[in-house]
Each structure stands twice: as structure tokens, then as C-alpha cells.
PDB file of C-alpha atoms in Angstrom:
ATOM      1  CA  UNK A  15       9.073 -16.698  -6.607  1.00  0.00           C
ATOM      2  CA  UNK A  16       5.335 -15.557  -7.096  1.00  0.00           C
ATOM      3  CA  UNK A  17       4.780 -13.457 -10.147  1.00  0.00           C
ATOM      4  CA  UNK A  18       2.251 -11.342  -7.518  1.00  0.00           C
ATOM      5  CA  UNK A  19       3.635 -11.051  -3.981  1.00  0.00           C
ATOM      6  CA  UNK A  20       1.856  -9.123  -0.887  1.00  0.00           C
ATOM      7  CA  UNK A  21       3.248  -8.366   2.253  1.00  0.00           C
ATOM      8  CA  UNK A  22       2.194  -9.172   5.163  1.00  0.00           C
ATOM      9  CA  UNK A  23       0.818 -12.496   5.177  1.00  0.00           C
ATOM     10  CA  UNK A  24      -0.547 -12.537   8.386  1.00  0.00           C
ATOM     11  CA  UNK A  25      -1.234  -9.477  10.206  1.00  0.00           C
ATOM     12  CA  UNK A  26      -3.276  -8.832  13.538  1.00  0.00           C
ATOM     13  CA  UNK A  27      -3.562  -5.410  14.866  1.00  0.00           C
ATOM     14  CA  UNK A  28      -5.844  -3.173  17.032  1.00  0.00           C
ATOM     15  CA  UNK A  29      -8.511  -0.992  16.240  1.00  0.00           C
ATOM     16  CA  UNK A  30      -7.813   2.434  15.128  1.00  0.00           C
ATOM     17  CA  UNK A  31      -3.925   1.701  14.176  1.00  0.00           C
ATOM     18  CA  UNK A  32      -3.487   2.533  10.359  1.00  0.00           C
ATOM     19  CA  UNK A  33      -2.458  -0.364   8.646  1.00  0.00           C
ATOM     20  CA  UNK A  34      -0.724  -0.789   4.866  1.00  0.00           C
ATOM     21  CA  UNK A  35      -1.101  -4.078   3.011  1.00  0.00           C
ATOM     22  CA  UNK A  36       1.579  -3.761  -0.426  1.00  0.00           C
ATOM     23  CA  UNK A  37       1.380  -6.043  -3.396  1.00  0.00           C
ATOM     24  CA  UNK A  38       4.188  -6.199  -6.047  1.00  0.00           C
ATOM     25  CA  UNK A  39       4.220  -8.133  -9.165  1.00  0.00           C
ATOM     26  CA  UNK A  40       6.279  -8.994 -12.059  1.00  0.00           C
ATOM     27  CA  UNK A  41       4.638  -9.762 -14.706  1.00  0.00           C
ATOM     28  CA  UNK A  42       4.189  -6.526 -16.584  1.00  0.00           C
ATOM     29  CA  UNK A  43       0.576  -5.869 -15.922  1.00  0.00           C
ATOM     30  CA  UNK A  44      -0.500  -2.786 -16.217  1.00  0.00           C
ATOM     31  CA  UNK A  45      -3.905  -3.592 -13.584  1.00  0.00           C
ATOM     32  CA  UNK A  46      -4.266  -4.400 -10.698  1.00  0.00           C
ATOM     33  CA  UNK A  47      -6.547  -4.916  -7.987  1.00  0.00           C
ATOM     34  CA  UNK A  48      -7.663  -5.290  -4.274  1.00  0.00           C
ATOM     35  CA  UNK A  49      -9.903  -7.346  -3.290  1.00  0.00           C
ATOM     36  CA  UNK A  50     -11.832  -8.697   0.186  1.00  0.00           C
ATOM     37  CA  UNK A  51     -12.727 -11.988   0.728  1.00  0.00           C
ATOM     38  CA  UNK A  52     -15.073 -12.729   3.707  1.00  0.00           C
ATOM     39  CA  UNK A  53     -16.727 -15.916   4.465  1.00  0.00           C
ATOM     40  CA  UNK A  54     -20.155 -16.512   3.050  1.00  0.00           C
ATOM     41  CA  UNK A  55     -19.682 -13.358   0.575  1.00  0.00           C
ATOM     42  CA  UNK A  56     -16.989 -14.574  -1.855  1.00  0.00           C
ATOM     43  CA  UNK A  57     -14.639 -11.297  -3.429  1.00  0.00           C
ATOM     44  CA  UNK A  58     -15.775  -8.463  -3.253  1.00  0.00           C
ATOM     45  CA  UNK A  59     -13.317  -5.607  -5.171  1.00  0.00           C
ATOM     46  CA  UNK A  60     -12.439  -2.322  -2.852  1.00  0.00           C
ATOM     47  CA  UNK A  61     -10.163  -0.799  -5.723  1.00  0.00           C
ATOM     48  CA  UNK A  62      -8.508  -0.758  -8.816  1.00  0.00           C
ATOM     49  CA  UNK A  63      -5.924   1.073 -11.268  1.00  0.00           C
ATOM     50  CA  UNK A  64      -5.257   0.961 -14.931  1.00  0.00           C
ATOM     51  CA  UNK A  65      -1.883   2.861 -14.510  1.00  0.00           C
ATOM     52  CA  UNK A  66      -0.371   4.735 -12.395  1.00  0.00           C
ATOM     53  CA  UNK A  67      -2.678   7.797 -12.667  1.00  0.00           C
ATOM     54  CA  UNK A  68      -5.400   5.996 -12.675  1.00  0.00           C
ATOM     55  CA  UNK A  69      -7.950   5.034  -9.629  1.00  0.00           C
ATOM     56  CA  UNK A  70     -10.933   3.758  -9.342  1.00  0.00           C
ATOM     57  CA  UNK A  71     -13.121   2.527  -6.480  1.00  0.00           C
ATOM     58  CA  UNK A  72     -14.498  -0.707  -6.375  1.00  0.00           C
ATOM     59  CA  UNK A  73     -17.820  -2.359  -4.676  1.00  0.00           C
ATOM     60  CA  UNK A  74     -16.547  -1.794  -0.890  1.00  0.00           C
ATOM     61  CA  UNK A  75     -13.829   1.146  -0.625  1.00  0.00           C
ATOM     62  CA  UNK A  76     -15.550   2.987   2.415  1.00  0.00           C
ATOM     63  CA  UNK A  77     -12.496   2.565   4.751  1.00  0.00           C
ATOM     64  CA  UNK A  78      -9.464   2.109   2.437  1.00  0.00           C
ATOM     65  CA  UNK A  79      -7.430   3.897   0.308  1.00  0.00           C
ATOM     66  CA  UNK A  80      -5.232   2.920  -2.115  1.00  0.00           C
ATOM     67  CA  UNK A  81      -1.601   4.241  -3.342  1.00  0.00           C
ATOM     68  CA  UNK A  82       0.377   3.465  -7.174  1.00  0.00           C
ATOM     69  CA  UNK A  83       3.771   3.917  -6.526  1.00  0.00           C
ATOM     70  CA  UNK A  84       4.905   2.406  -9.830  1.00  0.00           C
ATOM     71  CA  UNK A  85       3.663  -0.010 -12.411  1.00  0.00           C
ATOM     72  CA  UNK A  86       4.390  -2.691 -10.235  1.00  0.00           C
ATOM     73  CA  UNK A  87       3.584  -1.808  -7.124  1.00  0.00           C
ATOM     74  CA  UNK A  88      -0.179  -1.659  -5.657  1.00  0.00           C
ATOM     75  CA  UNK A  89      -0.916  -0.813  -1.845  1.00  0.00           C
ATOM     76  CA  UNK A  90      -4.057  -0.629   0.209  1.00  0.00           C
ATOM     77  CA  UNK A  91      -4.268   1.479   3.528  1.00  0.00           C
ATOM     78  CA  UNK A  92      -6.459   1.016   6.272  1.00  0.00           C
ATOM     79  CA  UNK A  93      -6.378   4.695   7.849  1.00  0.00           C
ATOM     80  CA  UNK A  94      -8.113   3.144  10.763  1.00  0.00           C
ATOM     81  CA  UNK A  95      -8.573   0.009  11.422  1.00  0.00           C
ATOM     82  CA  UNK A  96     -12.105  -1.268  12.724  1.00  0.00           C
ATOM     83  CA  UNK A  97     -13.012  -4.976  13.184  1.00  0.00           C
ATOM     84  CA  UNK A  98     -15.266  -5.469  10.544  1.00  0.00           C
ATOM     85  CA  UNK A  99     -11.985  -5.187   8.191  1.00  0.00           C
ATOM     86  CA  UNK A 100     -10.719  -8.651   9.400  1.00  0.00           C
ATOM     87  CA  UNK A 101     -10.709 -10.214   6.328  1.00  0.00           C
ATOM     88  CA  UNK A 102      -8.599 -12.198   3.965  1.00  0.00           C
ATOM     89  CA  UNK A 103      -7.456  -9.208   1.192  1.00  0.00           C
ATOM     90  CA  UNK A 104      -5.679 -10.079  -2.206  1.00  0.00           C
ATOM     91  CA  UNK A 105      -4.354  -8.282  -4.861  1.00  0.00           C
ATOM     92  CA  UNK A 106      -4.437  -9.369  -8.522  1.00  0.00           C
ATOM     93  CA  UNK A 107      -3.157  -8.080 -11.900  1.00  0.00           C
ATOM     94  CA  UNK A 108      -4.596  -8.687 -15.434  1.00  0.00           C
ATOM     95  CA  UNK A 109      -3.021  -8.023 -18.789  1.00  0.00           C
ATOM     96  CA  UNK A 110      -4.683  -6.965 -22.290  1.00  0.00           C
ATOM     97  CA  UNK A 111      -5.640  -9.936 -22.852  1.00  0.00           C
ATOM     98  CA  UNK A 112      -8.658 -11.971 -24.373  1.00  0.00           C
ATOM     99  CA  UNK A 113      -9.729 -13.606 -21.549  1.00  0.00           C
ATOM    100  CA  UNK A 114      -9.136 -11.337 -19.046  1.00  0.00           C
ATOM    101  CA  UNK A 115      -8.450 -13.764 -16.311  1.00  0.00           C
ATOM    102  CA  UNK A 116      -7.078 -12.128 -12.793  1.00  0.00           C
ATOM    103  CA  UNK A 117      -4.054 -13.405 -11.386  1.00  0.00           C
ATOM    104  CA  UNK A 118      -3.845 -13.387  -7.534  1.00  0.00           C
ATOM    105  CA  UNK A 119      -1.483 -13.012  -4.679  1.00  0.00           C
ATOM    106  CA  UNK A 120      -1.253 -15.597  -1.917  1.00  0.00           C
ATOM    107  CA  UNK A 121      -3.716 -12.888   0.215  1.00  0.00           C
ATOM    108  CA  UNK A 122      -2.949 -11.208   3.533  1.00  0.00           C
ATOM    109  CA  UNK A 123      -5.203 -11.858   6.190  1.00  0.00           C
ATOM    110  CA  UNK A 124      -5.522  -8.855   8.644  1.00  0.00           C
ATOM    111  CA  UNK A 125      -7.141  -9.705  12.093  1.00  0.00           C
ATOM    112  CA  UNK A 126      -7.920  -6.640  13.750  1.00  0.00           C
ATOM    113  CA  UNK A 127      -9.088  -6.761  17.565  1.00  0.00           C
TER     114      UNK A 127
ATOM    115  CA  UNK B  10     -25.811  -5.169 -12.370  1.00  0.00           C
ATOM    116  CA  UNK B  11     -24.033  -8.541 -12.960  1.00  0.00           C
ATOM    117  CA  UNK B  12     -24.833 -10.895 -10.183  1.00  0.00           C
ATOM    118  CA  UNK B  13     -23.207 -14.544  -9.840  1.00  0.00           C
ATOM    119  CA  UNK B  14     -25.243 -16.750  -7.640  1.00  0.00           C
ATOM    120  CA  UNK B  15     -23.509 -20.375  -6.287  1.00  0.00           C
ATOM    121  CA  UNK B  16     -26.425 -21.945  -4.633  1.00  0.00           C
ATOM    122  CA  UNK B  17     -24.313 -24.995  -3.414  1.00  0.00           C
ATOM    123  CA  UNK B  18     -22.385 -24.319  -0.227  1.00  0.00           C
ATOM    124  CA  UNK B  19     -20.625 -27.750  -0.084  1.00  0.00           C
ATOM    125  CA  UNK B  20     -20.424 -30.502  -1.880  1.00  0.00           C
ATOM    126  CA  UNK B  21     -19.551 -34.087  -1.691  1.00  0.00           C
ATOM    127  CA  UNK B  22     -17.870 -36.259  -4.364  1.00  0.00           C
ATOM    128  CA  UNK B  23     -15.981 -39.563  -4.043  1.00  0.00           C
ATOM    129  CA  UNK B  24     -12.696 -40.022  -5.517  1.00  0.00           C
ATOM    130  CA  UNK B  25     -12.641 -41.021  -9.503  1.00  0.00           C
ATOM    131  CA  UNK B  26     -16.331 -39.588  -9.669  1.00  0.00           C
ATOM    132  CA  UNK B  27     -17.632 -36.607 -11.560  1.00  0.00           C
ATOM    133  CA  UNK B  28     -18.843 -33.624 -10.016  1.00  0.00           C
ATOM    134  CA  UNK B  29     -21.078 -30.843 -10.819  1.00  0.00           C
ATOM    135  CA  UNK B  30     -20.711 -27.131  -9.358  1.00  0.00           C
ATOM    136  CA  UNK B  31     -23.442 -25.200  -9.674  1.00  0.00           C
ATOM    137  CA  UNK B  32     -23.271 -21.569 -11.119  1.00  0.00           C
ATOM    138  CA  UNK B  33     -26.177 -19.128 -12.443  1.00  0.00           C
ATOM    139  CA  UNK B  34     -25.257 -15.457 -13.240  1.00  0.00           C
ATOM    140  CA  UNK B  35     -27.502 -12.420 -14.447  1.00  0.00           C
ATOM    141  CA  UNK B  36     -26.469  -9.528 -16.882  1.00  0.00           C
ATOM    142  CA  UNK B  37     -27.753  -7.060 -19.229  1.00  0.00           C
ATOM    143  CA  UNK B  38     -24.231  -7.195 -21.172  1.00  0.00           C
ATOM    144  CA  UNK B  39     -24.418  -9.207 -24.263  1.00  0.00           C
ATOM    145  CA  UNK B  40     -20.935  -9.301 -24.022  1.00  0.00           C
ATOM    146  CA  UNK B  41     -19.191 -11.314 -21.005  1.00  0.00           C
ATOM    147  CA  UNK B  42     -16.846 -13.637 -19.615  1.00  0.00           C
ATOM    148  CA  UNK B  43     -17.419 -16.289 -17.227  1.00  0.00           C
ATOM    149  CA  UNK B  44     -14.485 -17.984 -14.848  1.00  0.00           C
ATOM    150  CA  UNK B  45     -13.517 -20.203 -12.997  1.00  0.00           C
ATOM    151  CA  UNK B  46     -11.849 -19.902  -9.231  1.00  0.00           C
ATOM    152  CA  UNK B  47      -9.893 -23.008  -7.102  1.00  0.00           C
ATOM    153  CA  UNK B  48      -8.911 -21.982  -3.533  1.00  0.00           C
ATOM    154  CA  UNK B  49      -7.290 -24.789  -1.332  1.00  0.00           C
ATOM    155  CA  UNK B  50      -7.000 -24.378   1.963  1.00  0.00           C
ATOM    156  CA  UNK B  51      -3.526 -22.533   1.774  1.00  0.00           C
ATOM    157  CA  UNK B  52      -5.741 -19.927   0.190  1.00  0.00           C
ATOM    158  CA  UNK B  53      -4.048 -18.859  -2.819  1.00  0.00           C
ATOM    159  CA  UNK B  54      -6.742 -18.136  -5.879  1.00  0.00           C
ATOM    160  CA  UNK B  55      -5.728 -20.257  -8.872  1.00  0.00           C
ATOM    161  CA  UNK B  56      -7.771 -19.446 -12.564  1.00  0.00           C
ATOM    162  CA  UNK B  57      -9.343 -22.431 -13.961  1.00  0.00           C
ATOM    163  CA  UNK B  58     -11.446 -22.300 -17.162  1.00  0.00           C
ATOM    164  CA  UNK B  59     -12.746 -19.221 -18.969  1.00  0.00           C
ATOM    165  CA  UNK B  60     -16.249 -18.947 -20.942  1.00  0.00           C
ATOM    166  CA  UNK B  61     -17.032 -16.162 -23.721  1.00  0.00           C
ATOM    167  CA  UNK B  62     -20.300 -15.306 -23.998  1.00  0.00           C
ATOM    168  CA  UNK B  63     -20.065 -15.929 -27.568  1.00  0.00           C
ATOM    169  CA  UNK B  64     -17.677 -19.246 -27.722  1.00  0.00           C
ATOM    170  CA  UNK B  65     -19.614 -21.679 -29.591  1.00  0.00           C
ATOM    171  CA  UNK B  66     -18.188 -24.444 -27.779  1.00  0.00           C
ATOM    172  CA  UNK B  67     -18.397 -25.525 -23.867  1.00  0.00           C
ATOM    173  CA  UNK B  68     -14.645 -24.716 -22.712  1.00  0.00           C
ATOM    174  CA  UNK B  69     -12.620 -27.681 -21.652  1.00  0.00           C
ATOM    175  CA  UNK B  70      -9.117 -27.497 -19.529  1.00  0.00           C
ATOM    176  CA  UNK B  71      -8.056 -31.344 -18.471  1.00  0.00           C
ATOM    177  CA  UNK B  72     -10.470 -32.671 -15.888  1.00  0.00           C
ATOM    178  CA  UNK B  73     -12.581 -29.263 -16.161  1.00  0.00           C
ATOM    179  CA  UNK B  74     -15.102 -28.849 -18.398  1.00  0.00           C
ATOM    180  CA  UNK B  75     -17.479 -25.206 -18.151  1.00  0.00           C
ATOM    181  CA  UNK B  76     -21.234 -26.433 -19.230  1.00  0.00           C
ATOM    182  CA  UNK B  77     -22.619 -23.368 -20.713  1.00  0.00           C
ATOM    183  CA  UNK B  78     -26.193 -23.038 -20.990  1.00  0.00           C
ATOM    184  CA  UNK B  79     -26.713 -19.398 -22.438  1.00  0.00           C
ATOM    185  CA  UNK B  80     -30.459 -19.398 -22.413  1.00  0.00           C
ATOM    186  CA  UNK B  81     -30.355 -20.419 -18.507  1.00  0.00           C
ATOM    187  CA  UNK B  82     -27.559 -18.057 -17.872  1.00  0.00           C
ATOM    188  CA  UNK B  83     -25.830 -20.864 -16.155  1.00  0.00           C
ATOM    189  CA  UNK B  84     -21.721 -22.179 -16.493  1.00  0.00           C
ATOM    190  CA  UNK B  85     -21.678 -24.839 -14.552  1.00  0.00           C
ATOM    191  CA  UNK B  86     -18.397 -26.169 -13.659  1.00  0.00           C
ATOM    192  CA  UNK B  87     -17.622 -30.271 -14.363  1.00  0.00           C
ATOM    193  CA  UNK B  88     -14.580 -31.583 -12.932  1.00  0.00           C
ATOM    194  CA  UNK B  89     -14.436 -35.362 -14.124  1.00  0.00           C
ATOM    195  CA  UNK B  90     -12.553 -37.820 -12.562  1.00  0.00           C
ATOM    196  CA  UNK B  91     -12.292 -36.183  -9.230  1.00  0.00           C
ATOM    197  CA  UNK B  92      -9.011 -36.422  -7.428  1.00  0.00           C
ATOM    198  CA  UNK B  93      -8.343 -35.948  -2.975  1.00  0.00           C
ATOM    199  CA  UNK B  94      -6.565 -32.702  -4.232  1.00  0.00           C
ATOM    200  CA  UNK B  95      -9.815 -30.817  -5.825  1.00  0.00           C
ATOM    201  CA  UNK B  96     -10.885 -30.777  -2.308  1.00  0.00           C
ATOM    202  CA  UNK B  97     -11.092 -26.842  -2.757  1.00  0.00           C
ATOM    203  CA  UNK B  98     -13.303 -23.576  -2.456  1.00  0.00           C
ATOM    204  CA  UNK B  99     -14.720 -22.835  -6.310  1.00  0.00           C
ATOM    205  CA  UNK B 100     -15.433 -19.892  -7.058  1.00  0.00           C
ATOM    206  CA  UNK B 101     -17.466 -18.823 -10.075  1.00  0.00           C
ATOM    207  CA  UNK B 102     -16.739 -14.811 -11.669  1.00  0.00           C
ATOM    208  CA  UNK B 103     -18.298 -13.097 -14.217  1.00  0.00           C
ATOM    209  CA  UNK B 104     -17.015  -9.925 -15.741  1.00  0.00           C
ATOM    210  CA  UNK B 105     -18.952  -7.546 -18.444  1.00  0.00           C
ATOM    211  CA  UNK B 106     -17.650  -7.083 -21.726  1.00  0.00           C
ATOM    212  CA  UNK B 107     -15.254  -9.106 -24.333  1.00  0.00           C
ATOM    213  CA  UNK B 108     -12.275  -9.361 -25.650  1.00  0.00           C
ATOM    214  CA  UNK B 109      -9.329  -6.674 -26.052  1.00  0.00           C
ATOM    215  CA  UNK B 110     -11.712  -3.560 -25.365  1.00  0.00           C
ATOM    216  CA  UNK B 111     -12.673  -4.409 -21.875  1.00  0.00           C
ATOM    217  CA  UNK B 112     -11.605  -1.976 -20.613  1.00  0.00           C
ATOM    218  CA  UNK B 113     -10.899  -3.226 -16.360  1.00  0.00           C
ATOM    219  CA  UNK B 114     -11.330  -6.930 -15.927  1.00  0.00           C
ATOM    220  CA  UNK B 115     -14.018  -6.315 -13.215  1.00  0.00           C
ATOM    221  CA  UNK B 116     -14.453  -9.796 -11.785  1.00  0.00           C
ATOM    222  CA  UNK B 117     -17.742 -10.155  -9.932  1.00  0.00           C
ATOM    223  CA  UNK B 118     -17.821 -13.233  -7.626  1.00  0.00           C
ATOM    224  CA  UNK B 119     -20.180 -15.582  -6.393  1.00  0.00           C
ATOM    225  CA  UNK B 120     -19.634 -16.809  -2.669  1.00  0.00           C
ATOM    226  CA  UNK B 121     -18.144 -20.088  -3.389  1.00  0.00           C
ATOM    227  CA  UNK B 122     -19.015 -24.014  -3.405  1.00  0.00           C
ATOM    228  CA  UNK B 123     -16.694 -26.075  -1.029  1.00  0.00           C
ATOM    229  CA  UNK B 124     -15.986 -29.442  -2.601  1.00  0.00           C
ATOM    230  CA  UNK B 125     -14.877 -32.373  -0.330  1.00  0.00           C
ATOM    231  CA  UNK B 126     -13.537 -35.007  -2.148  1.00  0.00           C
ATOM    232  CA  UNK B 127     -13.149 -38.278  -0.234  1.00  0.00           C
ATOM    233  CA  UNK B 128     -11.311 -41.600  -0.748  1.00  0.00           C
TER     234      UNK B 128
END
């Protein structure tokens, strides 16, 4: 099993219907992260949390918001959805480590029509 | 603000040869790490190599080497030996800071070099 798992994988849906993309992982992070990735533009981060009282927007979180339900658990929400948001979205964790490095989900990609 | 520029949309490489991805980044920070990013096509984001701004040495992993040119603010990603699966999106990332005091691991990326490898 994937140490960072998001549900849905594949998603299409229609403008304006509010949409939730949620992210679990198991391996003890304590941050995590959402990210976009649109052709052409790489990753671009929309949010990100420390613990679970802790938020923080990112480069591009006009349009989301974002929920901690528990160490483990990460979710974005699109209140709205608009078409500009189809987009391939991940969610990573990263320990206290040295190097820092982000480790990913498998993504969710969201149409929306 | 950091900035990571890959100025190599796709790239070509024959099998067993070496390749060279392009990567340039700008930063005020002394302090920073550089990365690494594979994405095959079934998307998933898998961490290659890490550079420190202050590791003396180029990083190696395996086939992938980071060439780390300080001065030029480049980390150029080598992948010797090139195999049909490195057929992949790279992605370079730079985040600001180093080591335990971080604080977030803010990744900025760049927008990716596709490499085709062919037989």
C-alpha cells in the first residue's frame, strides 16, 4: 500500500458543485501539502500545514480551502468548482529531515466541465 | 523569490547514452536545497537526488548524478547510461533554507523537461 494515498483518482464534475479531494498517509509526517500540477507550469503549492493547528496558504489558494482532521489526514475543498481547476492535484508529506525531500501521492486529477 | 527555470521542454536520448537535463534556479537564500523530480506517465512523483547548497561534492544516486555549478546557479541533472524506462517528466525543485531548521519544505518547481528515451 502507498505510504501517501488520495482519494479520488479520477474525478470529473460540473461547474459550481463543491468538490473534496482527501489525502492520508502513514508515515508519521507531521507536513503535508497540496499541490497543482498543470501542463507547461510544473507544481505549483495551494496549501500547507505543519500540524494540525497549523495552515498556511501556498502560491495559488484563491479557490480552495483546506481541512486537518488529524496528523494523518490532509483534504483540499473546492467550494465551487470552475474549469480552470482541472488539474492534476497531489498531496505530499515531509519529515524533519536533512534533506527535506517531499513525498507524493499518486495525484487526483479533477476534470471539471 | 526563488525561481527554477527548465529551459528544455523535451529531450531526446538513445538507449545506453548519457543525458543532460538542464536546470538554472535564482535565490537570495544562501542556504538551499536543490531536487530532483521523475514523473512517468502513470504520474506518480518519485524523489531522485538532493543538492545542499553547501555539499562540497556533486551528489550521485546510481545512474543520476546532480552537476552543481554554484557560481552559475545551475544543478543540472546527468542520468548516465540511459535506460527505455527514464522515458519520464523531470522535474527540477528548489526550496530555501538547510538542514533541520527549515522550517516547511517549500518546494518551488520548474515546469519540467520530458525525456524520450529510444531503442
Amino acid at each position: 500500500d502507498a505510504d501517501v494515498t488520495q482519494t479520488p483518482r479520477n474525478r470529473i464534475t460540473k461547474t459550481g458543485k463543491r468538490i473534496m479531494l482527501e489525502c492520508s498517509q502513514t508515515k508519521g509526517h507531521d507536513r503535508m501539502y497540496w499541490y497543482r500540477q498543470d501542463p507547461g507550469l510544473g507544481l505549483r503549492l495551494i496549501y500547507y500545514s505543519f500540524d494540525v493547528k497549523d495552515i498556511n496558504k501556498g502560491e495559488i489558494s484563491d479557490g480552495y480551502s483546506v481541512s486537518r482532521q488529524a496528523q494523518a489526514k490532509f483534504s483540499l475543498s473546492l467550494e465551487s468548482a470552475i474549469p480552470n481547476q482541472t488539474a492534476l492535484y497531489f498531496c505530499a508529506t515531509s519529515g524533519v529531515v536533512f534533506t527535506g525531500e517531499l513525498f507524493f501521492g499518486e495525484g487526483s486529477r479533477l476534470t471539471v466541465l | 523569490a526563488q525561481k527554477i527555470t527548465q529551459t528544455q521542454p523535451g529531450m531526446f536520448v538513445q538507449e545506453k547514452e548519457a543525458v543532460t537535463l538542464d536546470c538554472t534556479y535564482d535565490t537570495s537564500d544562501p542556504s538551499y536545497g536543490l531536487f530532483w523530480y521523475k514523473q512517468p506517465s502513470s504520474g506518480e512523483m518519485i524523489f531522485l537526488i538532493y543538492q545542499g547548497s553547501y555539499d562540497q561534492q556533486n551528489a550521485t544516486e546510481g545512474r543520476y548524478s546532480l552537476n552543481f555549478q554554484k557560481a552559475r546557479k545551475s544543478a543540472n541533472l546527468v542520468i548516465s547510461a540511459s535506460q527505455l524506462g527514464d522515458s519520464a517528466m523531470y522535474f527540477c525543485a528548489m526550496r530555501e533554507g538547510y538542514g533541520m531548521n527549515t522550517g516547511f519544505q517549500k518546494l518551488v518547481f520548474g515546469t519540467g523537461t520530458r525525456l524520450l528515451v529510444s531503442p
